[in-house]
CSV table of C-alpha atoms and ligand atoms in Angstrom, one decimal:
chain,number,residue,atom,x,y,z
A,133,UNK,CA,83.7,32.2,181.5
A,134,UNK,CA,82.6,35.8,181.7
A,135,UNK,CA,79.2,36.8,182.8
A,136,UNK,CA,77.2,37.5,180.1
A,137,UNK,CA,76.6,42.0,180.7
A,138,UNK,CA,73.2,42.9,179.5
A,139,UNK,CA,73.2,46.7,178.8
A,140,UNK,CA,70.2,48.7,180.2
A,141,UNK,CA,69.9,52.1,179.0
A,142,UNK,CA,67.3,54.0,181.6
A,143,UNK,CA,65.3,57.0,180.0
A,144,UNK,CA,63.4,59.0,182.4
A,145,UNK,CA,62.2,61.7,180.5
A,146,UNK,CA,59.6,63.9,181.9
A,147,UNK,CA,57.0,64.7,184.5
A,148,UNK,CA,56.8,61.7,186.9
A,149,UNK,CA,59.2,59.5,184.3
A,150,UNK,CA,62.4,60.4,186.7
A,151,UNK,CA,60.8,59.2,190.0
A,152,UNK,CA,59.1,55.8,188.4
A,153,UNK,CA,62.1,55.0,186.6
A,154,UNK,CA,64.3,55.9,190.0
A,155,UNK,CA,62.3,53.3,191.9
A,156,UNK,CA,63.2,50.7,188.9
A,157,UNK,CA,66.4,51.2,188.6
A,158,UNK,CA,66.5,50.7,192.2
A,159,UNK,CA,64.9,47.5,191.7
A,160,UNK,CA,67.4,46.6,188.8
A,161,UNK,CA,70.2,47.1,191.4
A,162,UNK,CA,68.8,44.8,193.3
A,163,UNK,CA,69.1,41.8,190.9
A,164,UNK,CA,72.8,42.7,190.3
A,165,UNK,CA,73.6,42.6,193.6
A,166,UNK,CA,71.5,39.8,195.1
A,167,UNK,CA,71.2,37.6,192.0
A,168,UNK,CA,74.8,38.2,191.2
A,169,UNK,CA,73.2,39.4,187.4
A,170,UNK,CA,75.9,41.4,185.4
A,171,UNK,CA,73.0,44.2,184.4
A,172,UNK,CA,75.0,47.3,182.9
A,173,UNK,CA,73.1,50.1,183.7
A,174,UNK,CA,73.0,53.4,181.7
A,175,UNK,CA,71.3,56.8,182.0
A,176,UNK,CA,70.2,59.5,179.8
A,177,UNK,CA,67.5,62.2,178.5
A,178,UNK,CA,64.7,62.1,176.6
A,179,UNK,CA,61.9,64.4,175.5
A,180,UNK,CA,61.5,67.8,177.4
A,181,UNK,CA,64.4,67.1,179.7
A,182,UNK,CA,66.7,66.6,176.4
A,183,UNK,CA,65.4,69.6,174.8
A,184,UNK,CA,66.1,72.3,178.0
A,185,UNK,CA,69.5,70.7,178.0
A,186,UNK,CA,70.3,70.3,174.3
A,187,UNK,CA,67.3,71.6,172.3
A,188,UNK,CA,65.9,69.0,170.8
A,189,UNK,CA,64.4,65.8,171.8
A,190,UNK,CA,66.9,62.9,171.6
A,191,UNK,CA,70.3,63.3,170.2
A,192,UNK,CA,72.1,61.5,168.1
A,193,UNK,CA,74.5,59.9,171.6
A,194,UNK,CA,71.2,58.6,173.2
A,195,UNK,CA,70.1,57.2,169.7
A,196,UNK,CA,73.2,55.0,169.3
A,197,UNK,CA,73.1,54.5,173.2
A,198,UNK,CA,69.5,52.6,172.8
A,199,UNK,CA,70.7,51.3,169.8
A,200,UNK,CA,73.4,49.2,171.6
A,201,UNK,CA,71.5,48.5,174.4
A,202,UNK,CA,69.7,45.2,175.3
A,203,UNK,CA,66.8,46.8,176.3
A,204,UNK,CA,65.4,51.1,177.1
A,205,UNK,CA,63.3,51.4,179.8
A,206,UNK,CA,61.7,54.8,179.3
A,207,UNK,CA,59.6,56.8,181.8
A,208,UNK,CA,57.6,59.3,180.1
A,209,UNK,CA,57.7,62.5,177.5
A,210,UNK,CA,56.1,65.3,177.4
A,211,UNK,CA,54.3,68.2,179.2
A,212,UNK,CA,52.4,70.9,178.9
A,213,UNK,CA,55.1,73.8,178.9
A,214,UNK,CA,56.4,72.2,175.4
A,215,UNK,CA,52.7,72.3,174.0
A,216,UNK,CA,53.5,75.2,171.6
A,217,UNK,CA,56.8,74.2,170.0
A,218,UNK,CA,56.5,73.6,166.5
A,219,UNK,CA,56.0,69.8,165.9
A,220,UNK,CA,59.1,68.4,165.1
A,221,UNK,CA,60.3,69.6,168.2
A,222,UNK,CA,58.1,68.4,171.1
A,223,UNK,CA,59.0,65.7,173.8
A,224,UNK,CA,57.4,63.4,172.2
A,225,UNK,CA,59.1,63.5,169.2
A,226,UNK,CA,61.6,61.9,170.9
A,227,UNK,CA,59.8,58.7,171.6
A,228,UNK,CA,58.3,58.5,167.8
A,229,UNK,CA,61.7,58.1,167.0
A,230,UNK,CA,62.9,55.8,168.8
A,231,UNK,CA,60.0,53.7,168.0
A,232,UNK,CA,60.4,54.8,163.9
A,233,UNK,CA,64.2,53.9,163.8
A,234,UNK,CA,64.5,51.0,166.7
A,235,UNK,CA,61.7,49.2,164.2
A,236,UNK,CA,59.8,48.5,166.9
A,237,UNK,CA,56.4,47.5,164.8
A,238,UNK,CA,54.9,45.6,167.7
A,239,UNK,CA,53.6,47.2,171.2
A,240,UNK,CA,52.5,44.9,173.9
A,241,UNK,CA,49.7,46.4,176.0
A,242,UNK,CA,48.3,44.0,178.5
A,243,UNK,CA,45.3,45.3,180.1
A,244,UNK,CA,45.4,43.3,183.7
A,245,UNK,CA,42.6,43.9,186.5
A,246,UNK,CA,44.8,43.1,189.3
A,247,UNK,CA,42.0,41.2,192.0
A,248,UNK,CA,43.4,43.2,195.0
A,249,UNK,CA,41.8,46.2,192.1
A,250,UNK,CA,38.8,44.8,191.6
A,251,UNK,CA,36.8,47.6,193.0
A,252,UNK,CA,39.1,50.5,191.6
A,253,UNK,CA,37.4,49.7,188.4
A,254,UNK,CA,34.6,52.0,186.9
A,255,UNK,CA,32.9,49.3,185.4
A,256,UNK,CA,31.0,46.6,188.1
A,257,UNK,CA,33.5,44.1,189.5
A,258,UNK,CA,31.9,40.8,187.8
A,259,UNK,CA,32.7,42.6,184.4
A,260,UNK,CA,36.3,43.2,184.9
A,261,UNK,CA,37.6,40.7,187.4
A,262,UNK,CA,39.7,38.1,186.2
A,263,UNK,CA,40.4,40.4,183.1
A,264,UNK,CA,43.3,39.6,181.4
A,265,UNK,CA,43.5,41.2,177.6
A,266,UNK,CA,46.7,41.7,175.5
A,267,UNK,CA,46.6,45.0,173.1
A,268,UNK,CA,49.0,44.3,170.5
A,269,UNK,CA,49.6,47.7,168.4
A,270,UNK,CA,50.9,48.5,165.4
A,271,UNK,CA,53.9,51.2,166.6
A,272,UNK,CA,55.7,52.5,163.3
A,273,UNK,CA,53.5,52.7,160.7
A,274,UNK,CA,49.4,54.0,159.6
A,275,UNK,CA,48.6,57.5,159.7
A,276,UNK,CA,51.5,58.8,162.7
A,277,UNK,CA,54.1,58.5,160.3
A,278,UNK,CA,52.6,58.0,156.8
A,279,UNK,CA,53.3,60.9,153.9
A,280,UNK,CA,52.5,63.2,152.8
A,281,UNK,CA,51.8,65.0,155.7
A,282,UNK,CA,51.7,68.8,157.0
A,283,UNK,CA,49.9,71.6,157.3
A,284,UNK,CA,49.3,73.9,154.0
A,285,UNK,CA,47.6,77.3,153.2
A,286,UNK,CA,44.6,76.7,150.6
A,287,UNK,CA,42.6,79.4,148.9
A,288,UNK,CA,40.8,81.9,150.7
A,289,UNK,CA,43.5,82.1,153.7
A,290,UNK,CA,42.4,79.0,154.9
A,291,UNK,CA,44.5,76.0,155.9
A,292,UNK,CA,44.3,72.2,155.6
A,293,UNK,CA,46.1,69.9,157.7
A,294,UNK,CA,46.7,66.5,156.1
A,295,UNK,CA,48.0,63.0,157.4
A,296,UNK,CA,48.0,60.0,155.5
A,297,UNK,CA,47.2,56.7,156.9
A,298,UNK,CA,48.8,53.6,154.5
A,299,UNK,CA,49.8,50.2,155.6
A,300,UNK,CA,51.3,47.3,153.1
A,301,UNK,CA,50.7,43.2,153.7
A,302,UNK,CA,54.3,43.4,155.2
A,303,UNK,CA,53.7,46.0,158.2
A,304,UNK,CA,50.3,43.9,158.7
A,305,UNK,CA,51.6,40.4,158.7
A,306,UNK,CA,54.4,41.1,160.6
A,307,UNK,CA,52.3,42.0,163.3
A,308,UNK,CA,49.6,40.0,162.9
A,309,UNK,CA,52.0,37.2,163.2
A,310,UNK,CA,53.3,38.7,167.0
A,311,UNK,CA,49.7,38.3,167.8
A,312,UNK,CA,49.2,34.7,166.4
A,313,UNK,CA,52.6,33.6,168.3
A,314,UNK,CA,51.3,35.3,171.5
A,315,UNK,CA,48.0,34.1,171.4
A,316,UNK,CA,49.1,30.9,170.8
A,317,UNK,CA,50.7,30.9,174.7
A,318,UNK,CA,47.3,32.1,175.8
A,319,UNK,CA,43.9,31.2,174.9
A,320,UNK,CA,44.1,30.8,170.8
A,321,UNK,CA,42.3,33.6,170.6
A,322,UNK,CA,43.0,37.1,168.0
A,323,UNK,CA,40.6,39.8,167.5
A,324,UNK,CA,41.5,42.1,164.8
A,325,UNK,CA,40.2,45.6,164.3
A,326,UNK,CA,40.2,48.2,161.7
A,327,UNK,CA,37.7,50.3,159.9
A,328,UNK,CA,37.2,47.6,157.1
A,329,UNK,CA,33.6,49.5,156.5
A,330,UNK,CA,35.1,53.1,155.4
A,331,UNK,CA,38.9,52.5,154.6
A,332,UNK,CA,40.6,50.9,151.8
A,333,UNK,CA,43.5,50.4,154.3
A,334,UNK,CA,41.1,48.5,156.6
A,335,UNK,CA,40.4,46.3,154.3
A,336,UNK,CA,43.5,45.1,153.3
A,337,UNK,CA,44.4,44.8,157.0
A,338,UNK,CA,41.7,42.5,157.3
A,339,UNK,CA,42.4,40.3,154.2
A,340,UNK,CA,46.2,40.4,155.1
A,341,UNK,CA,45.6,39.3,158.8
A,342,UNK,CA,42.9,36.4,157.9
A,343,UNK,CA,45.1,35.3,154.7
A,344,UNK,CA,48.2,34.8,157.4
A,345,UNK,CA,45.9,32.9,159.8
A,346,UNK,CA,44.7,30.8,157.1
A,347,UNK,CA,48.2,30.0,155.8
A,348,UNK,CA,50.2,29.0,159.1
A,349,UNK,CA,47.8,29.7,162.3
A,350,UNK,CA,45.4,27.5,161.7
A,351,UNK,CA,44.3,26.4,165.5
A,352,UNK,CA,44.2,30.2,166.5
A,353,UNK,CA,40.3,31.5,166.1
A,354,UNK,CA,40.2,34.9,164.6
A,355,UNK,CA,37.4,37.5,165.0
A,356,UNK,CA,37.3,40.7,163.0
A,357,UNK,CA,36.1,43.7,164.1
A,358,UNK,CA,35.1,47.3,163.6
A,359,UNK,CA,37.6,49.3,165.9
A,360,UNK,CA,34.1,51.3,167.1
A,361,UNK,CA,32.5,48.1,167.7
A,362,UNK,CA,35.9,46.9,169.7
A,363,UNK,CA,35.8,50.6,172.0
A,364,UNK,CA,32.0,49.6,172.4
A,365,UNK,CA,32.8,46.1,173.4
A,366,UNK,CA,35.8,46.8,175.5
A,367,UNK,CA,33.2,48.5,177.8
A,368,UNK,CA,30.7,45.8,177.3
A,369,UNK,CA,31.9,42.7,177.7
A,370,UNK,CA,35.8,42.9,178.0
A,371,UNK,CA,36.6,39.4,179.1
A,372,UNK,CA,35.4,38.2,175.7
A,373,UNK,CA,38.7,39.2,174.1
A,374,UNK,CA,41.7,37.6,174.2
A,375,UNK,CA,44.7,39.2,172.1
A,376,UNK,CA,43.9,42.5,170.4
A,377,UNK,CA,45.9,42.9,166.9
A,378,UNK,CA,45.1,46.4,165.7
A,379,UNK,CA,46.9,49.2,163.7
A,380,UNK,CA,48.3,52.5,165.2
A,381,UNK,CA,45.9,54.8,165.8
A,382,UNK,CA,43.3,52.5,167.3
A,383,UNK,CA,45.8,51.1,169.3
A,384,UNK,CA,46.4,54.1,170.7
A,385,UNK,CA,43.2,54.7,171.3
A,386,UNK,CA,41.7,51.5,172.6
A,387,UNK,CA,44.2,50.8,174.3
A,388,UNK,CA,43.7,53.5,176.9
A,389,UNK,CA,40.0,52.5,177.2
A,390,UNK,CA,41.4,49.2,178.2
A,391,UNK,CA,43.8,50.5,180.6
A,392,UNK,CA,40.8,52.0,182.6
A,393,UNK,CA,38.7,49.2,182.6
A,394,UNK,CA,41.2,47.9,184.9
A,395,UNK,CA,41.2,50.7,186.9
A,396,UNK,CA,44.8,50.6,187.3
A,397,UNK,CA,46.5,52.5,184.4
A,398,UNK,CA,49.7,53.1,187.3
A,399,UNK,CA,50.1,49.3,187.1
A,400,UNK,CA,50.3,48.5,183.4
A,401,UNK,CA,53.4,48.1,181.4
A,402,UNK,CA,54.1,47.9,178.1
A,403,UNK,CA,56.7,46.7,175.5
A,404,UNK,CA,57.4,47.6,172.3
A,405,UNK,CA,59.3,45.1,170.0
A,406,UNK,CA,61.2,44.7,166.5
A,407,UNK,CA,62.5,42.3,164.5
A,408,UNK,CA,64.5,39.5,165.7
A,409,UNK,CA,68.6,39.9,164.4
A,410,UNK,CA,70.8,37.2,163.2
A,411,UNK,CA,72.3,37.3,166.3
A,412,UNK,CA,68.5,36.0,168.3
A,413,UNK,CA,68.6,39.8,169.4
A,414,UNK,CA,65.4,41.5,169.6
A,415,UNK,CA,65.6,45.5,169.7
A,416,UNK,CA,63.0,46.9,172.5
A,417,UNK,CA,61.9,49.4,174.2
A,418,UNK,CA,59.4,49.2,177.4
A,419,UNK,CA,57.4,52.1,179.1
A,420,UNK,CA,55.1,52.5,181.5
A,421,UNK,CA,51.4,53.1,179.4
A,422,UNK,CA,50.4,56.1,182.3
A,423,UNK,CA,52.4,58.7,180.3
A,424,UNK,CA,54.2,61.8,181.8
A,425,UNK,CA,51.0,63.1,184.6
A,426,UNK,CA,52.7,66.2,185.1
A,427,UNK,CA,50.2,67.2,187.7
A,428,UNK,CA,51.3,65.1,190.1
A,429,UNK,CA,55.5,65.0,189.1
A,430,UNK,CA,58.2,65.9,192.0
A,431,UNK,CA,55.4,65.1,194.8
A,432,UNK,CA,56.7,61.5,195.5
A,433,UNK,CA,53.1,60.5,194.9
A,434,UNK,CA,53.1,58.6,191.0
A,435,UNK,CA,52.8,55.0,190.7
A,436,UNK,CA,56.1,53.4,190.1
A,437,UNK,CA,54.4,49.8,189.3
A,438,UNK,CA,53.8,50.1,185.9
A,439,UNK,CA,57.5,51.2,185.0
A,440,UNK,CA,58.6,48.4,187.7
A,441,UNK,CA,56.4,45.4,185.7
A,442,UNK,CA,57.5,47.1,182.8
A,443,UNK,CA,61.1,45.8,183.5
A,444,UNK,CA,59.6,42.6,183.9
A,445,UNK,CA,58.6,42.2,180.8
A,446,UNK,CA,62.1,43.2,179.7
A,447,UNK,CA,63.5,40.5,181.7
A,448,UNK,CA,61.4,38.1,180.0
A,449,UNK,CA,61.7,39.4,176.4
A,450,UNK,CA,64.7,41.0,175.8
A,451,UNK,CA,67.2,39.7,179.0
A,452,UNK,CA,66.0,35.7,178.8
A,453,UNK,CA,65.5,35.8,182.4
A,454,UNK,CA,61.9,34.5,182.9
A,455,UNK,CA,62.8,33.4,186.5
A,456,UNK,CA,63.6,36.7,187.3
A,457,UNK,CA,60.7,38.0,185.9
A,458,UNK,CA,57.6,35.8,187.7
A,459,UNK,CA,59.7,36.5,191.1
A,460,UNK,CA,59.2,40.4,190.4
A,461,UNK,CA,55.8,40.3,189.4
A,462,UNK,CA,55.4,38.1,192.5
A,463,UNK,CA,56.8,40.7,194.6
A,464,UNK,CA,54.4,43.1,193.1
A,465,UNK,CA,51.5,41.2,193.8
A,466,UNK,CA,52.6,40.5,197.7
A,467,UNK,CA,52.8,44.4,198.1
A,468,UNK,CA,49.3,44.3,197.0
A,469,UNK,CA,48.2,41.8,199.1
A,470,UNK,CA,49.7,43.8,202.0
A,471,UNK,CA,47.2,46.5,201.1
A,472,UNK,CA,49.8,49.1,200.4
A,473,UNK,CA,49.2,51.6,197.7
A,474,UNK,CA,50.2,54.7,196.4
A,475,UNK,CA,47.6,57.2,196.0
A,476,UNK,CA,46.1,56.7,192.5
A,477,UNK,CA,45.0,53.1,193.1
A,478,UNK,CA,44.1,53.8,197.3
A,479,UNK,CA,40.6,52.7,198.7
A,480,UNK,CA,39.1,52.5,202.3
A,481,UNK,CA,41.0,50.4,204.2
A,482,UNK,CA,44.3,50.3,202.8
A,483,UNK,CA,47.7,51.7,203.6
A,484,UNK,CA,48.5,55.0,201.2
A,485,UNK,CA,52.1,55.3,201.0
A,486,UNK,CA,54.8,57.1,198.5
A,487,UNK,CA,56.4,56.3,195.4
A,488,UNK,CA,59.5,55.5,197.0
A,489,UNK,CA,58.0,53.1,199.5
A,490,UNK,CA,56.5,51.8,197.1
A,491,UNK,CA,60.0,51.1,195.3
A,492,UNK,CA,61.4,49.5,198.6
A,493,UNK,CA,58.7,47.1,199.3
A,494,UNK,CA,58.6,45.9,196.6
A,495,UNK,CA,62.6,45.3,196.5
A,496,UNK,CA,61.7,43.9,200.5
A,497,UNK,CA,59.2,41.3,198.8
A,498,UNK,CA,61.9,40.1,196.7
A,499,UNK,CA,63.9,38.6,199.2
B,103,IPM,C1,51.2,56.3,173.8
B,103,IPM,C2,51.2,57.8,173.8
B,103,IPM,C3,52.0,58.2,172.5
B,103,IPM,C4,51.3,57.8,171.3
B,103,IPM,C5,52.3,59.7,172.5
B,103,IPM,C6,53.0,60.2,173.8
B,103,IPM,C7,53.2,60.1,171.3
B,103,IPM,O1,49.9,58.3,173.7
B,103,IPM,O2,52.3,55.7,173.9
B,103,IPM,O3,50.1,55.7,173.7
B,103,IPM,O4,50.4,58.5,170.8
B,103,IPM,O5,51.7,56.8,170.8
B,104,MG,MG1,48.4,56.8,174.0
């Protein structure tokens, strides 16, 4: 029988996105040769790199390409000599679309403080360690893409911007219901947050969400809560959460404050998921959650970890090789163990090395 090919379309994209997603893709060679895995890999551009070749920031080709693919591993969009193009037209455009017209309602952030990080954390180490949280965001809907939206001249040659945040039971149950499954593999435990105190929107999220948990998630406890309250929390006592299920924005937002906490955002992945197809396909997308740091791109000094556990996570949710995937985060962890780091995550004592060492150790822990 054939070996079953699993298409991989690779999107660098900008800033330190090329040299993160180099290092995977060297890792992803490494499972085709020494695991004898029939990955298909493809390459393309995204964001600012797509727009000083073909002005603008995905075309159509790369659209279908990530359409047809098992799963997009993306490195990063954006940077700051785009900043004044006119809004359709940024980097980052490119990303929001995939997301939009992939459906990919749910996005994964786990926020992990690895224990050979403990002390890389801004908060005190007996509040962080052992912290294992899972963001789950809403990605395609609230106020990002919502309508009307704009911005429009008003009397007095004054302006006024406007963006409209709506969300209907389907867009919340849907990923209410991610949260509920995931949860149920962890410790039975959703928080939901919205603004339930101010927003009309809120409060349908919450109803929606507790009405679903009511109907067919019975053994899963569910907390609400007021997304300020979360941020506040998040800082306070993080390891009382379990899985986040939030809407867009907030999950934007808080989940940055819980990258932090870690006080590893160059280690944390992210996946971002749609429906499931008649076929048991699921259309995805996975990215590292550090962004583009265009400070530090071409230096051979970014973090390729996060981008590296982000293929993990596509081998276990998109590729149906779980194996595969506790062997990499293993390797990952052995690295750590070692003491080597790159230069974001270095303390006293340990071994600061570059991104691309970083890549081949970990493909040397593999074996
Ligand atoms: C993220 C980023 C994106 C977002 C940007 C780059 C559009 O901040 O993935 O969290 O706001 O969703
Ligand atoms: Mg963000």
């Amino acid at each position: 029988m054939a070996k079953k090919q699993r298409k991989i379309l690779l999107l660098p994209g900008d800033g330190v996105g090329p040299e993160v997603v180099g290092e995977t893709k060297k890792v992803i060679n490494w499972f085709n040769e020494k695991k004898s895995l029939d990955f298909k890999i493809d390459q393309d551009l995204i964001g600012g790199a797509s727009i000083d070749k073909h002005g603008m920031p995905i075309t159509d080709e790369v659209f279908y390409k990530a359409l047809e693919s098992n799963a997009v591993i993306l490195g990063a969009c954006g940077g700051p000599q785009y900043d004044k193009l006119e809004f359709s037209k940024k980097p980052e455009r490119g990303l929001l679309k995939l997301r939009k017209e992939l459906k990919l309602f749910a996005n994964l952030r786990p926020a992990i403080c690895f224990k050979q990080l403990v002390d890389s954390s801004s908060l005190k180490p007996e509040i962080v360690s052992g912290l294992d949280i899972l963001i789950v965001r809403e990605l395609t809907g609230g106020i990002y893409f919502g309508e009307p939206r704009g911005i429009e001249p008003i009397e007095n040659g004054e302006r006024k911007g406007i963006n409209t945040h709506s969300y209907t039971t389907k867009e919340i149950q849907r990923v209410a219901r991610v949260a509920f499954e995931l949860a149920a593999k962890r410790k039975n435990k959703v928080t939901s947050c919205e603004k339930s105190n101010v927003m009309e929107a809120g409060v349908l999220w919450r109803e929606e969400v507790q009405a679903l948990r009511d109907k067919e998630y019975k053994k899963i406890e569910l907390n609400h809560m007021l997304a300020d309250n979360c941020a506040m929390q998040l800082l306070r006592n993080p390891k009382q959460f379990d899985v986040i299920v939030t809407d867009n924005l907030f999950g934007d937002m808080l989940s940055d404050e819980a990258a932090m906490l870690t006080g590893s955002l160059g280690l944390l992945p992210s996946a971002s998921l749609g429906e499931r197809d008649k076929n048991g396909r699921i259309k995805s997308l996975y990215e590292p959650v550090h962004g583009s740091a265009p400070d530090i791109a071409g230096k051979n000094i970014s973090n390729p970890i996060a981008t590296i556990l982000s293929f993990s996570m596509a081998l276990k949710y998109s590729l149906d090789l779980e194996k595969e995937a506790v062997l990499l985060d293993e390797a990952v962890q052995k690295v750590l163990d070692k003491g080597l780091r790159t230069k974001d995550i270095m303390s006293p004592g340990k071994k600061e090395i570059s991104t691309s060492d970083m890549g081949d150790a970990i493909i040397s822990n593999l074996h």
